[in-house]
CSV table of C-alpha atoms in Angstrom, one decimal:
chain,number,residue,atom,x,y,z
A,12,UNK,CA,124.9,133.1,155.2
A,13,UNK,CA,121.6,132.8,157.1
A,14,UNK,CA,118.4,130.3,157.7
A,15,UNK,CA,116.5,133.6,155.9
A,16,UNK,CA,118.9,132.9,152.7
A,17,UNK,CA,117.1,131.6,150.3
A,18,UNK,CA,116.9,127.9,150.1
A,19,UNK,CA,117.4,126.6,146.7
A,20,UNK,CA,117.0,122.6,145.3
A,21,UNK,CA,119.6,121.6,142.3
A,22,UNK,CA,119.6,119.0,140.0
A,23,UNK,CA,122.6,118.2,138.0
A,24,UNK,CA,124.3,119.5,140.2
A,25,UNK,CA,128.1,118.9,138.9
A,26,UNK,CA,127.6,119.0,135.4
A,27,UNK,CA,128.5,122.1,133.7
A,28,UNK,CA,124.6,124.4,134.0
A,29,UNK,CA,124.4,123.1,137.2
A,30,UNK,CA,128.2,123.8,139.0
A,31,UNK,CA,127.5,127.2,137.1
A,32,UNK,CA,124.3,127.7,138.9
A,33,UNK,CA,125.2,126.6,142.4
A,34,UNK,CA,128.2,129.3,142.4
A,35,UNK,CA,125.6,132.1,141.1
A,36,UNK,CA,123.3,131.3,143.6
A,37,UNK,CA,126.0,131.5,145.5
A,38,UNK,CA,126.7,134.6,145.0
A,39,UNK,CA,123.6,136.1,145.8
A,40,UNK,CA,123.9,134.4,149.6
A,41,UNK,CA,121.3,132.1,148.8
A,42,UNK,CA,121.4,127.7,150.6
A,43,UNK,CA,122.0,125.2,148.3
A,44,UNK,CA,120.7,122.1,148.2
A,45,UNK,CA,123.1,120.0,145.6
A,46,UNK,CA,121.6,117.3,144.0
A,47,UNK,CA,123.9,114.1,142.5
A,48,UNK,CA,124.2,110.8,142.3
A,49,UNK,CA,127.3,110.0,143.0
A,50,UNK,CA,128.8,111.3,146.5
A,51,UNK,CA,131.8,113.5,146.5
A,52,UNK,CA,130.4,115.0,142.8
A,53,UNK,CA,129.2,118.3,144.1
A,54,UNK,CA,130.4,121.4,143.8
A,55,UNK,CA,132.4,122.3,147.1
A,56,UNK,CA,130.7,125.7,148.1
A,57,UNK,CA,130.1,128.0,151.4
A,58,UNK,CA,126.5,127.2,151.0
A,59,UNK,CA,126.2,123.8,149.7
A,60,UNK,CA,125.5,120.3,150.7
A,61,UNK,CA,125.2,117.5,148.9
A,62,UNK,CA,122.5,115.3,148.6
A,63,UNK,CA,123.0,112.1,147.1
A,64,UNK,CA,120.2,110.1,145.2
A,65,UNK,CA,117.2,109.9,142.6
A,66,UNK,CA,115.5,113.1,142.4
A,67,UNK,CA,112.8,111.1,140.0
A,68,UNK,CA,112.0,109.5,143.5
A,69,UNK,CA,109.8,110.2,144.8
A,70,UNK,CA,110.8,109.9,148.6
A,71,UNK,CA,114.1,111.2,147.8
A,72,UNK,CA,112.1,114.1,146.0
A,73,UNK,CA,110.0,114.8,149.5
A,74,UNK,CA,112.8,114.8,151.3
A,75,UNK,CA,115.4,117.8,149.2
A,76,UNK,CA,112.4,119.5,148.5
A,77,UNK,CA,111.1,120.0,152.1
A,78,UNK,CA,111.5,123.8,153.6
A,79,UNK,CA,113.9,124.6,149.7
A,80,UNK,CA,112.2,128.5,148.5
A,81,UNK,CA,113.1,127.2,144.6
A,82,UNK,CA,113.4,123.9,142.8
A,83,UNK,CA,116.4,124.6,139.6
A,84,UNK,CA,116.3,121.5,137.1
A,85,UNK,CA,119.2,121.1,135.0
A,86,UNK,CA,119.5,117.2,134.0
A,87,UNK,CA,118.8,115.7,130.3
A,88,UNK,CA,120.9,112.9,129.0
A,89,UNK,CA,121.6,113.9,125.3
A,90,UNK,CA,122.4,111.1,123.4
A,91,UNK,CA,121.1,109.6,125.3
A,92,UNK,CA,118.6,106.5,123.8
A,93,UNK,CA,115.5,108.0,123.0
A,94,UNK,CA,113.8,105.8,126.2
A,95,UNK,CA,115.9,107.5,128.5
A,96,UNK,CA,115.6,110.5,127.6
A,97,UNK,CA,111.8,110.7,128.2
A,98,UNK,CA,111.8,108.6,131.3
A,99,UNK,CA,114.2,111.1,133.3
A,100,UNK,CA,113.1,114.2,131.2
A,101,UNK,CA,109.4,114.1,130.0
A,102,UNK,CA,108.4,111.5,133.4
A,103,UNK,CA,111.1,112.0,135.8
A,104,UNK,CA,111.5,116.2,136.5
A,105,UNK,CA,107.7,115.7,137.1
A,106,UNK,CA,107.6,113.9,140.2
A,107,UNK,CA,110.3,116.4,141.6
A,108,UNK,CA,108.0,118.8,140.5
A,109,UNK,CA,104.9,117.9,142.2
A,110,UNK,CA,107.1,116.7,145.4
A,111,UNK,CA,108.2,120.9,145.5
A,112,UNK,CA,104.8,122.2,144.6
A,113,UNK,CA,103.1,119.6,147.6
A,114,UNK,CA,106.8,120.5,149.8
A,115,UNK,CA,105.0,124.8,149.4
A,116,UNK,CA,108.4,125.9,147.1
A,117,UNK,CA,107.6,128.6,144.9
A,118,UNK,CA,109.7,128.7,141.9
A,119,UNK,CA,110.5,126.2,139.7
A,120,UNK,CA,113.5,127.1,137.5
A,121,UNK,CA,114.1,124.3,134.3
A,122,UNK,CA,116.5,124.0,131.5
A,123,UNK,CA,115.4,123.7,128.4
A,124,UNK,CA,116.4,124.1,125.6
A,125,UNK,CA,115.7,127.0,122.0
A,126,UNK,CA,116.3,123.4,120.0
A,127,UNK,CA,112.4,123.1,120.6
A,128,UNK,CA,112.0,125.5,118.2
A,129,UNK,CA,111.4,125.8,114.6
A,130,UNK,CA,114.3,127.4,113.1
A,131,UNK,CA,114.4,125.8,109.3
A,132,UNK,CA,115.9,128.3,106.7
A,133,UNK,CA,113.5,130.8,106.0
A,134,UNK,CA,112.1,130.7,109.4
A,135,UNK,CA,113.3,134.3,110.5
A,136,UNK,CA,114.2,136.4,114.0
A,137,UNK,CA,112.1,133.2,116.9
A,138,UNK,CA,111.0,134.6,120.1
A,139,UNK,CA,109.2,133.1,122.6
A,140,UNK,CA,106.1,132.6,121.7
A,141,UNK,CA,107.7,131.1,117.6
A,142,UNK,CA,106.6,127.4,116.6
A,143,UNK,CA,107.9,124.4,118.4
A,144,UNK,CA,109.6,121.6,116.0
A,145,UNK,CA,106.6,119.4,115.4
A,146,UNK,CA,106.5,115.8,117.0
A,147,UNK,CA,109.3,113.5,115.1
A,148,UNK,CA,112.0,116.0,114.7
A,149,UNK,CA,114.3,114.4,117.0
A,150,UNK,CA,115.1,112.1,120.0
A,151,UNK,CA,116.1,115.6,121.5
A,152,UNK,CA,113.6,118.3,120.6
A,153,UNK,CA,110.3,115.7,120.6
A,154,UNK,CA,111.4,114.9,124.7
A,155,UNK,CA,112.1,118.0,125.2
A,156,UNK,CA,109.1,119.4,124.7
A,157,UNK,CA,107.5,116.6,126.0
A,158,UNK,CA,109.2,117.4,129.4
A,159,UNK,CA,108.4,121.3,129.3
A,160,UNK,CA,104.4,119.8,128.1
A,161,UNK,CA,104.5,117.8,131.5
A,162,UNK,CA,105.9,120.9,133.9
A,163,UNK,CA,103.2,123.3,132.6
A,164,UNK,CA,100.2,120.0,133.6
A,165,UNK,CA,102.0,120.5,137.2
A,166,UNK,CA,98.9,123.3,139.3
A,167,UNK,CA,100.4,125.5,142.2
A,168,UNK,CA,104.2,126.7,140.9
A,169,UNK,CA,105.9,129.1,139.4
A,170,UNK,CA,107.0,127.5,136.8
A,171,UNK,CA,110.7,128.9,134.1
A,172,UNK,CA,111.3,127.2,131.1
A,173,UNK,CA,114.5,128.6,130.2
A,174,UNK,CA,115.9,128.0,126.6
A,175,UNK,CA,119.2,128.8,126.0
A,176,UNK,CA,121.0,127.8,122.5
A,177,UNK,CA,124.5,126.0,122.5
A,178,UNK,CA,126.2,126.5,125.7
A,179,UNK,CA,129.4,127.4,125.7
A,180,UNK,CA,132.4,127.3,128.6
A,181,UNK,CA,135.0,125.8,130.0
A,182,UNK,CA,134.8,121.8,131.1
A,183,UNK,CA,135.2,118.1,130.4
A,184,UNK,CA,131.7,117.0,129.6
A,185,UNK,CA,131.3,121.1,127.7
A,186,UNK,CA,128.6,119.9,124.7
A,187,UNK,CA,130.4,123.2,122.5
A,188,UNK,CA,134.2,123.8,124.3
A,189,UNK,CA,134.9,119.7,124.6
A,190,UNK,CA,132.8,117.1,122.8
A,191,UNK,CA,132.0,119.4,119.5
A,192,UNK,CA,134.9,120.4,118.8
A,193,UNK,CA,136.4,116.1,119.4
A,194,UNK,CA,133.5,114.8,116.4
A,195,UNK,CA,134.7,117.5,114.3
A,196,UNK,CA,138.5,116.3,115.4
A,197,UNK,CA,136.8,113.1,113.9
A,198,UNK,CA,135.4,114.1,111.1
A,199,UNK,CA,132.2,115.9,110.6
A,200,UNK,CA,133.4,119.3,109.9
A,201,UNK,CA,130.4,121.0,107.0
A,202,UNK,CA,128.3,123.5,107.8
A,203,UNK,CA,127.3,126.2,106.4
A,204,UNK,CA,129.0,129.2,107.1
A,205,UNK,CA,126.2,131.8,107.3
A,206,UNK,CA,123.9,129.9,109.4
A,207,UNK,CA,123.2,131.4,112.4
A,208,UNK,CA,124.9,129.9,115.1
A,209,UNK,CA,123.0,131.0,118.3
A,210,UNK,CA,125.0,130.2,121.9
A,211,UNK,CA,125.0,131.9,125.3
A,212,UNK,CA,127.9,130.9,127.7
A,213,UNK,CA,127.4,129.3,131.4
A,214,UNK,CA,127.8,131.7,133.5
A,215,UNK,CA,125.7,134.6,131.1
A,216,UNK,CA,122.9,131.5,131.6
A,217,UNK,CA,123.3,130.8,135.0
A,218,UNK,CA,123.1,134.3,136.4
A,219,UNK,CA,119.5,134.3,134.5
A,220,UNK,CA,118.6,131.2,136.8
A,221,UNK,CA,119.9,132.2,139.9
A,222,UNK,CA,117.4,135.8,139.7
A,223,UNK,CA,115.0,133.2,138.8
A,224,UNK,CA,115.7,131.0,141.6
A,225,UNK,CA,116.0,133.7,144.3
A,226,UNK,CA,113.1,135.4,143.4
A,227,UNK,CA,115.6,138.2,142.3
A,228,UNK,CA,113.0,138.7,139.1
A,229,UNK,CA,109.7,139.2,140.5
A,230,UNK,CA,106.9,137.5,139.8
A,231,UNK,CA,104.0,139.8,137.3
A,232,UNK,CA,100.7,138.8,135.7
A,233,UNK,CA,102.2,140.3,132.2
A,234,UNK,CA,105.6,137.5,131.1
A,235,UNK,CA,107.3,140.3,129.5
A,236,UNK,CA,107.6,141.9,133.3
A,237,UNK,CA,108.8,138.8,134.9
A,238,UNK,CA,107.9,135.1,135.5
A,239,UNK,CA,103.5,134.6,135.6
A,240,UNK,CA,102.7,133.8,138.8
A,241,UNK,CA,100.8,130.2,139.5
A,242,UNK,CA,101.7,129.9,136.0
A,243,UNK,CA,104.5,128.5,133.0
A,244,UNK,CA,106.8,130.8,131.5
A,245,UNK,CA,109.0,130.6,128.9
A,246,UNK,CA,112.4,133.2,128.6
A,247,UNK,CA,115.3,133.0,125.9
A,248,UNK,CA,118.9,133.4,126.5
A,249,UNK,CA,121.1,134.0,124.1
A,250,UNK,CA,124.6,135.8,123.3
A,251,UNK,CA,125.2,138.2,120.5
A,252,UNK,CA,124.5,137.7,117.0
A,253,UNK,CA,127.1,134.7,115.4
A,254,UNK,CA,127.4,131.8,112.7
A,255,UNK,CA,128.4,128.8,112.1
A,256,UNK,CA,132.1,130.3,110.7
A,257,UNK,CA,132.5,132.1,113.5
A,258,UNK,CA,132.2,128.6,115.5
A,259,UNK,CA,133.3,125.9,112.7
A,260,UNK,CA,136.4,128.2,112.1
A,261,UNK,CA,138.4,129.1,115.3
A,262,UNK,CA,137.5,124.8,116.3
A,263,UNK,CA,139.4,124.0,112.8
A,264,UNK,CA,142.1,126.6,112.9
A,265,UNK,CA,142.6,125.5,116.5
A,266,UNK,CA,142.9,122.3,116.0
A,267,UNK,CA,144.3,122.9,112.5
A,268,UNK,CA,142.4,121.0,110.9
A,269,UNK,CA,140.1,122.5,108.1
A,270,UNK,CA,135.8,123.3,107.9
A,271,UNK,CA,133.6,121.9,104.6
A,272,UNK,CA,131.8,124.7,104.1
A,273,UNK,CA,129.1,124.1,102.3
A,274,UNK,CA,125.8,126.5,100.6
A,275,UNK,CA,122.7,124.2,101.4
A,276,UNK,CA,119.3,126.6,102.8
A,277,UNK,CA,120.0,127.4,106.4
A,278,UNK,CA,118.5,129.1,109.2
A,279,UNK,CA,119.6,132.5,109.4
A,280,UNK,CA,117.9,134.5,112.1
A,281,UNK,CA,118.2,135.2,115.4
A,282,UNK,CA,117.2,134.4,118.6
A,283,UNK,CA,115.7,137.5,120.4
A,284,UNK,CA,116.0,137.9,123.7
A,285,UNK,CA,113.7,141.3,124.5
A,286,UNK,CA,112.2,139.6,127.3
A,287,UNK,CA,114.9,138.5,129.6
A,288,UNK,CA,116.6,141.5,129.2
A,289,UNK,CA,113.3,142.9,130.8
A,290,UNK,CA,113.8,141.3,133.1
A,291,UNK,CA,116.7,143.1,133.9
A,292,UNK,CA,119.3,140.2,132.6
A,293,UNK,CA,122.2,141.4,130.7
A,294,UNK,CA,124.9,138.8,129.2
A,295,UNK,CA,128.4,140.2,129.9
A,296,UNK,CA,130.5,137.1,128.2
A,297,UNK,CA,131.0,138.9,124.5
A,298,UNK,CA,131.5,136.6,121.5
A,299,UNK,CA,135.6,137.4,121.6
A,300,UNK,CA,135.7,136.4,125.3
A,301,UNK,CA,133.7,133.3,124.8
A,302,UNK,CA,135.9,131.5,121.5
A,303,UNK,CA,139.5,132.5,122.7
A,304,UNK,CA,138.1,130.5,126.0
A,305,UNK,CA,137.1,128.0,123.7
A,306,UNK,CA,140.3,127.8,120.9
A,307,UNK,CA,142.7,128.4,125.0
A,308,UNK,CA,141.1,125.2,126.1
A,309,UNK,CA,141.7,123.6,122.7
A,310,UNK,CA,145.6,125.0,122.3
A,311,UNK,CA,146.0,123.3,125.7
A,312,UNK,CA,144.8,119.6,125.8
A,313,UNK,CA,145.8,119.4,121.7
């Protein structure tokens, strides 16, 4: 890596997604400023330097974004109180975005979620222009929508809102490989087996994030061809079609418990990834591989 290599700031660099993004950036010869709250927790990789602090602190935000080419934000405390989620996401993330803009950073890549979309029974397939959930739909979608809106109001940046569904990948903090299976073991096993279970592997998600952050995906005046220069562009990333029978069936089988199948109305559409694919993204981890990784992890830990 040289001084001419892209310099990218990554928040939440010690998390499941943040670690994968750091790894993908290094593979693309980028230099990374890994923002963490605890010293010694950043990924140990060539080209990665650890920066300990709060990204919502204006002084820290100005310092860590100085001289950077791009910023990637991955932090949202899902599961925390609504107040904390709003403070960290909708209030804190724009502080970093404004600091990045003032520092001359060209791109902000924010990890949003496909959970902001209405995926009620009968809705059908969902693309980037799909209907968003209304306020009052839940702490997580409400605060994620508020964060996206706040970032779109920070002018002077090319902002990309990356919207994944369930993120698969091995790790102690992985919601779908570790935390949700713990809930299943505790008795939460009810689902309509035909309901769509939209997912993406963390490595494929990180690949798109890294390509956008390093400029491998060129800006365009049409969001179908690339991030709109100086604007805010959403992009959905998802793996091949799957259902809750695939996911919950794999988890319960690995844990040696029985699922509780229901027949209530459920969403059976798809998340459309045409935009991401036109940007050059192709997922490499298939459903069978992702579920095998899931089973292997659960079997090992049990």
